[in-house]
Amino acid sequence: MQLQLQSKMEMKAWPSWPRRLNPNSLLVASASASASASPGRLLVLGTGFVGRHVAQRLLQDHPGWHVAGTCTSPAKQEQLRSLGIEAHLFQLHEEQEQHLEALEPLLRDATHLLISIPPATGLNLHQHLHLFLNHANANLNLQWLSYLSSTSVYGDCRGAWVDEHYPVNPRTQSAISRYEAEKGWTDFGLHLGLSTFIFRLGGIYGPGRSALDTLLKRKDLSENQKRRDSRDFYYTARVHVADISQTILSSIEKPHLGKIYNVVDDDPAPRAEVFAYARDLISRRYPEMTDNLNHLKLGDAQMIIGEKRVSNLRMKNELGVQLIYPSYKSGLQSILDSWSS
């Protein structure tokens, strides 16, 4: 099959899929879940920090599964292959559209599809994937589809508690793109009768990517870090990558036609509190390193763009998730302990 992709300028709107829902739709999803009890084939589009951890957890806990994933560099490809992941190079360039035919065998073989692509390049690629998958619908084996979004779609809620019913109010281009992707993938999943999940992730941290690691870096903060510092005194949603992985994998055995879940821990503490705790952990364990820690400058409170406290009750009640790291304290302690092991 050859699929001619439209140019970026022509792809201004998401495809609008007719919804083929009927009383038997939930039976389709239930059958998909039953099939997932046996080893399947997971395809991860965008195998970064979260995608890699999900793949590793699946291969470790569920022997027989096959995992393939896309990445953007030969170095990342070799790293993923060393973990037992069938890694493929794939990148969508702004100036030159890349055809999706290279992904055709992977998409046809996959029983489960995890989309973890940043919104900067992801929106255009998502639209092309919709067209491609719809065209190949008759030959697909897909049972389950999941898109990783962000709690940023809620916007600034002035510190209020928000759950999945809270009105979204994305204010940044990134948040707007993520919300558009949420709607697009939900409609697409309903169109095909797939078990479909949208996961709104809090700030992601884990080994190699935490307040501890930031403090130990001997270089200037990136622009993204400086922007995050402007929210030091405000509630912030976060979640350990291990808890993201267990939540995603839990959904495979609980089919649903289009469900949204907040994926966060129980403690929406301000960043200033988190970094103070991280500094204290390092100082007590490695006192000789105290003078070498990065001194983060607390930001201007007027720059706050998205304060909220995000509820995870639906995640716990419906997916049966028991957080491994319910607070940043247990998460950071675990990361610190791993340095000595």
Coordinates of C-alpha atoms in Angstrom, one line a residue:
M1 CA 0.0 0.0 0.0
Q2 CA 1.2 3.4 -0.9
L3 CA -0.2 6.3 1.1
Q4 CA 0.4 9.8 -0.3
L5 CA 0.7 12.2 2.7
Q6 CA -0.6 15.8 2.4
S7 CA 1.7 18.7 3.0
K8 CA 1.9 20.5 6.3
M9 CA 0.0 23.5 5.0
E10 CA -2.9 21.3 3.9
M11 CA -3.2 19.5 7.3
K12 CA -4.7 22.4 9.3
A13 CA -7.5 20.4 10.9
W14 CA -7.9 17.1 12.5
P15 CA -9.7 14.4 10.5
S16 CA -13.3 14.0 11.6
W17 CA -14.1 10.4 12.0
P18 CA -17.7 9.1 11.9
R19 CA -18.4 7.2 15.2
R20 CA -19.3 3.6 14.5
L21 CA -20.5 3.0 18.0
N22 CA -23.3 0.4 18.6
P23 CA -24.5 -1.7 21.5
N24 CA -21.8 -4.3 20.7
S25 CA -18.9 -1.8 21.0
L26 CA -18.1 -2.7 24.6
L27 CA -18.1 -6.4 23.5
V28 CA -15.4 -5.5 21.0
A29 CA -13.3 -3.8 23.7
S30 CA -13.9 -6.7 26.1
A31 CA -12.7 -9.2 23.5
S32 CA -9.6 -7.0 23.0
A33 CA -8.9 -7.2 26.7
S34 CA -9.2 -11.0 26.7
A35 CA -6.7 -11.2 23.9
S36 CA -4.3 -9.0 25.9
A37 CA -4.1 -11.7 28.5
S38 CA -1.9 -13.6 26.0
P39 CA 1.4 -12.0 24.8
G40 CA 0.9 -9.2 22.4
R41 CA 2.9 -6.8 20.3
L42 CA 3.3 -3.2 21.7
L43 CA 4.4 -0.4 19.4
V44 CA 5.7 2.7 21.1
L45 CA 5.8 5.8 18.9
G46 CA 8.3 8.1 20.6
T47 CA 10.3 5.8 22.9
G48 CA 11.7 8.4 25.2
F49 CA 12.0 8.5 29.0
V50 CA 8.5 7.2 29.6
G51 CA 8.1 4.9 26.6
R52 CA 11.4 3.2 27.4
H53 CA 10.4 2.5 31.0
V54 CA 7.0 1.2 29.9
A55 CA 8.7 -1.2 27.5
Q56 CA 11.2 -2.4 30.0
R57 CA 8.4 -3.0 32.6
L58 CA 6.3 -4.9 30.1
L59 CA 9.2 -7.1 28.9
Q60 CA 10.2 -7.8 32.5
D61 CA 6.8 -8.6 34.0
H62 CA 5.1 -10.2 31.0
P63 CA 7.4 -12.7 29.2
G64 CA 6.4 -13.4 25.6
W65 CA 5.4 -9.8 24.7
H66 CA 7.2 -8.2 21.8
V67 CA 8.0 -4.5 22.0
A68 CA 8.9 -2.2 19.0
G69 CA 9.6 1.5 19.2
T70 CA 10.6 4.5 17.3
C71 CA 13.5 6.9 18.2
T72 CA 15.3 9.8 16.5
S73 CA 19.0 8.9 16.6
P74 CA 21.3 5.9 16.0
A75 CA 22.6 6.2 19.6
K76 CA 19.1 5.9 21.1
Q77 CA 18.4 3.1 18.7
E78 CA 21.4 1.1 20.0
Q79 CA 20.4 1.8 23.6
L80 CA 16.8 0.5 23.0
R81 CA 18.0 -2.6 21.2
S82 CA 20.3 -3.4 24.2
L83 CA 17.1 -3.5 26.3
G84 CA 15.4 -6.0 24.0
I85 CA 13.3 -3.4 22.1
E86 CA 13.0 -3.6 18.4
A87 CA 14.1 0.0 17.7
H88 CA 13.5 1.9 14.4
L89 CA 14.7 5.3 13.4
F90 CA 11.8 7.7 12.6
Q91 CA 11.6 11.4 12.6
L92 CA 9.2 13.9 11.1
H93 CA 11.0 17.0 9.8
E94 CA 9.3 20.4 9.5
E95 CA 10.8 21.1 6.1
Q96 CA 10.5 17.7 4.6
E97 CA 7.6 15.3 5.2
Q98 CA 8.6 11.8 5.8
H99 CA 6.4 9.0 4.4
L100 CA 4.8 6.6 6.9
E101 CA 5.3 3.5 4.6
A102 CA 8.4 2.7 6.7
L103 CA 6.1 2.2 9.7
E104 CA 3.6 0.1 7.8
P105 CA 4.8 -3.4 8.9
L106 CA 5.1 -2.2 12.6
L107 CA 1.6 -0.7 12.6
R108 CA 0.0 -3.8 11.0
D109 CA 1.7 -6.1 13.4
A110 CA 0.9 -4.1 16.6
T111 CA -1.9 -5.2 18.9
H112 CA -1.2 -2.3 21.3
L113 CA -0.2 1.3 20.3
L114 CA 1.3 3.8 22.7
I115 CA 1.7 7.3 21.4
S116 CA 4.3 9.4 23.3
I117 CA 5.3 12.1 20.9
P118 CA 5.9 15.7 22.0
P119 CA 3.5 18.3 20.6
A120 CA 6.2 20.4 18.9
T121 CA 6.3 17.9 16.1
G122 CA 3.6 15.4 17.2
L123 CA 0.4 17.2 16.0
N124 CA 1.2 17.0 12.3
L125 CA 2.4 13.4 12.7
H126 CA -0.7 12.4 14.6
Q127 CA -2.9 13.7 11.7
H128 CA -0.9 11.7 9.2
L129 CA -1.1 8.6 11.4
H130 CA -4.9 8.9 11.5
L131 CA -5.1 8.9 7.8
F132 CA -2.7 6.0 7.5
L133 CA -4.3 3.8 10.1
N134 CA -7.8 4.5 8.8
H135 CA -6.7 3.5 5.3
A136 CA -5.2 0.3 6.6
N137 CA -8.1 -0.4 9.0
A138 CA -9.1 -3.7 7.4
N139 CA -5.6 -5.2 7.9
L140 CA -4.9 -3.9 11.4
N141 CA -4.6 -6.0 14.6
L142 CA -5.0 -3.2 17.0
Q143 CA -6.9 -3.8 20.2
W144 CA -5.7 -1.0 22.5
L145 CA -4.5 2.6 21.9
S146 CA -3.1 5.0 24.5
Y147 CA -2.0 8.7 24.1
L148 CA 0.2 10.4 26.7
S149 CA -1.0 13.9 27.4
S150 CA -0.3 16.4 30.2
T151 CA -2.1 18.0 33.1
S152 CA -1.2 21.3 31.5
V153 CA -4.4 21.1 29.5
Y154 CA -6.3 22.3 32.6
G155 CA -4.4 25.6 32.6
D156 CA -4.2 27.8 35.7
C157 CA -6.8 26.7 38.2
R158 CA -5.6 29.0 41.0
G159 CA -4.7 26.1 43.3
A160 CA -8.1 24.3 43.1
W161 CA -8.3 20.5 43.1
V162 CA -9.2 19.3 39.6
D163 CA -10.3 15.9 38.4
E164 CA -11.0 14.6 34.9
H165 CA -14.4 16.4 34.8
Y166 CA -12.8 19.8 35.4
P167 CA -13.1 22.1 32.4
V168 CA -9.9 22.2 30.4
N169 CA -8.4 25.6 29.7
P170 CA -5.1 25.2 27.8
R171 CA -3.2 28.4 27.6
T172 CA 0.2 27.6 26.0
Q173 CA 0.6 26.3 22.5
S174 CA 2.0 23.1 23.8
A175 CA -1.1 22.5 26.0
I176 CA -3.4 23.5 23.2
S177 CA -1.7 21.0 20.9
R178 CA -1.9 18.2 23.5
Y179 CA -5.6 18.8 24.0
E180 CA -6.3 18.7 20.3
A181 CA -4.3 15.5 20.1
E182 CA -6.4 14.1 23.0
K183 CA -9.6 14.8 21.1
G184 CA -8.2 13.4 17.8
W185 CA -7.1 10.1 19.3
T186 CA -10.2 9.6 21.3
D187 CA -12.4 10.1 18.2
F188 CA -10.2 7.8 16.2
G189 CA -10.3 5.1 18.8
L190 CA -14.1 5.3 19.0
H191 CA -14.2 5.2 15.2
L192 CA -12.3 1.9 15.2
G193 CA -14.0 0.5 18.3
L194 CA -10.6 0.3 20.1
S195 CA -10.0 0.3 23.9
T196 CA -8.7 3.9 24.1
F197 CA -7.0 5.7 26.9
I198 CA -5.8 9.3 27.4
F199 CA -3.3 9.7 30.3
R200 CA -2.8 13.3 31.6
L201 CA 0.6 13.1 33.2
G202 CA 2.0 15.4 35.9
G203 CA 5.6 16.5 35.9
I204 CA 7.6 13.4 35.1
Y205 CA 10.6 12.4 37.2
G206 CA 12.7 9.3 37.9
P207 CA 16.3 8.0 37.9
G208 CA 18.5 10.5 36.0
R209 CA 15.7 13.0 35.8
S210 CA 14.9 14.4 39.2
A211 CA 15.5 17.3 41.6
L212 CA 18.5 15.4 42.8
D213 CA 20.0 15.3 39.3
T214 CA 19.3 19.0 38.7
L215 CA 21.1 20.0 41.9
L216 CA 24.2 18.0 41.0
K217 CA 24.5 19.5 37.5
R218 CA 27.4 21.8 37.2
K219 CA 26.1 23.9 34.4
D220 CA 23.6 26.7 33.9
L221 CA 19.9 25.9 34.0
S222 CA 18.1 25.5 30.7
E223 CA 15.4 27.9 29.6
N224 CA 12.8 25.3 30.5
Q225 CA 14.2 24.9 34.0
K226 CA 14.2 28.6 34.5
R227 CA 10.6 28.8 33.5
R228 CA 9.7 26.0 35.9
D229 CA 11.6 27.9 38.6
S230 CA 9.1 30.7 38.2
R231 CA 6.5 28.4 39.9
D232 CA 8.6 27.4 42.9
F233 CA 6.0 28.5 45.5
Y234 CA 2.9 27.0 43.8
Y235 CA 1.3 23.6 43.8
T236 CA 2.7 21.3 41.2
A237 CA 1.5 17.9 40.0
R238 CA 4.2 15.3 39.5
V239 CA 4.6 11.5 39.1
H240 CA 7.4 9.0 39.2
V241 CA 8.0 7.2 35.9
A242 CA 7.5 3.8 37.6
D243 CA 3.9 4.8 38.5
I244 CA 3.2 6.0 35.0
S245 CA 4.3 2.6 33.7
Q246 CA 2.2 0.6 36.1
T247 CA -0.8 2.8 35.3
I248 CA -0.5 2.4 31.5
L249 CA 0.0 -1.4 31.8
S250 CA -2.9 -1.7 34.2
S251 CA -5.2 -0.2 31.5
I252 CA -4.5 -3.0 29.1
E253 CA -6.6 -5.4 31.1
K254 CA -9.4 -2.9 31.7
P255 CA -10.9 -2.0 28.4
H256 CA -12.8 1.2 27.8
L257 CA -13.9 3.1 24.8
G258 CA -12.3 6.5 25.4
K259 CA -11.3 7.2 29.0
I260 CA -9.2 10.0 30.5
Y261 CA -7.0 9.5 33.6
N262 CA -4.9 11.9 35.6
V263 CA -1.6 10.3 36.4
V264 CA -0.1 12.1 39.4
D265 CA 1.1 11.3 42.9
D266 CA -0.7 12.2 46.2
D267 CA 1.5 15.2 47.0
P268 CA 1.3 18.3 44.8
A269 CA 4.0 20.1 46.8
P270 CA 5.6 23.3 45.5
R271 CA 8.9 23.0 43.7
A272 CA 10.7 25.0 46.4
E273 CA 9.7 22.3 48.9
V274 CA 10.8 19.5 46.7
F275 CA 14.2 21.0 46.0
A276 CA 14.8 21.8 49.7
Y277 CA 14.1 18.2 50.5
A278 CA 16.4 17.0 47.7
R279 CA 19.2 19.3 48.9
D280 CA 18.8 18.0 52.4
L281 CA 19.0 14.3 51.2
I282 CA 22.2 15.0 49.4
S283 CA 23.7 17.0 52.2
R284 CA 23.0 14.2 54.8
R285 CA 24.2 11.4 52.5
Y286 CA 27.1 13.2 50.8
P287 CA 28.1 16.2 53.0
E288 CA 31.3 16.7 51.0
M289 CA 29.1 17.5 47.9
T290 CA 27.0 20.3 49.5
D291 CA 29.2 23.1 48.3
N292 CA 29.0 21.8 44.7
L293 CA 25.2 21.8 44.5
N294 CA 23.5 24.1 42.0
H295 CA 21.9 27.1 43.8
L296 CA 18.5 27.5 42.2
K297 CA 17.2 31.0 42.2
L298 CA 13.5 31.1 43.2
G299 CA 11.5 32.7 40.5
D300 CA 9.1 35.6 40.3
A301 CA 5.7 34.6 41.7
Q302 CA 4.0 36.8 39.1
M303 CA 5.1 34.4 36.3
I304 CA 3.0 31.5 37.5
I305 CA 1.0 30.1 34.5
G306 CA -0.7 26.9 35.7
E307 CA -1.3 26.3 39.4
K308 CA -3.5 23.4 40.4
R309 CA -3.8 20.3 42.6
V310 CA -4.7 17.3 40.5
S311 CA -6.7 14.4 41.8
N312 CA -5.7 10.8 41.0
L313 CA -8.8 9.1 42.6
R314 CA -10.1 7.8 39.2
M315 CA -6.8 6.2 38.5
K316 CA -6.7 4.4 41.8
N317 CA -10.4 3.4 41.9
E318 CA -10.9 2.3 38.3
L319 CA -7.4 1.0 37.4
G320 CA -6.6 -0.4 40.8
V321 CA -3.3 1.5 40.9
Q322 CA -1.4 1.5 44.2
L323 CA 1.3 4.1 43.9
I324 CA 4.8 2.9 44.4
Y325 CA 5.9 6.5 45.2
P326 CA 2.9 8.4 46.6
S327 CA 5.1 11.4 47.4
Y328 CA 8.2 13.1 46.0
K329 CA 9.8 12.1 49.3
S330 CA 9.7 8.4 48.8
G331 CA 10.5 8.9 45.1
L332 CA 13.6 11.0 45.7
Q333 CA 14.8 8.7 48.5
S334 CA 14.6 5.7 46.1
I335 CA 16.6 7.5 43.5
L336 CA 19.2 8.5 46.1
D337 CA 19.4 4.9 47.4
S338 CA 20.0 3.6 43.8
W339 CA 23.2 5.7 43.6
S340 CA 24.7 3.5 46.3
S341 CA 23.6 0.1 44.9

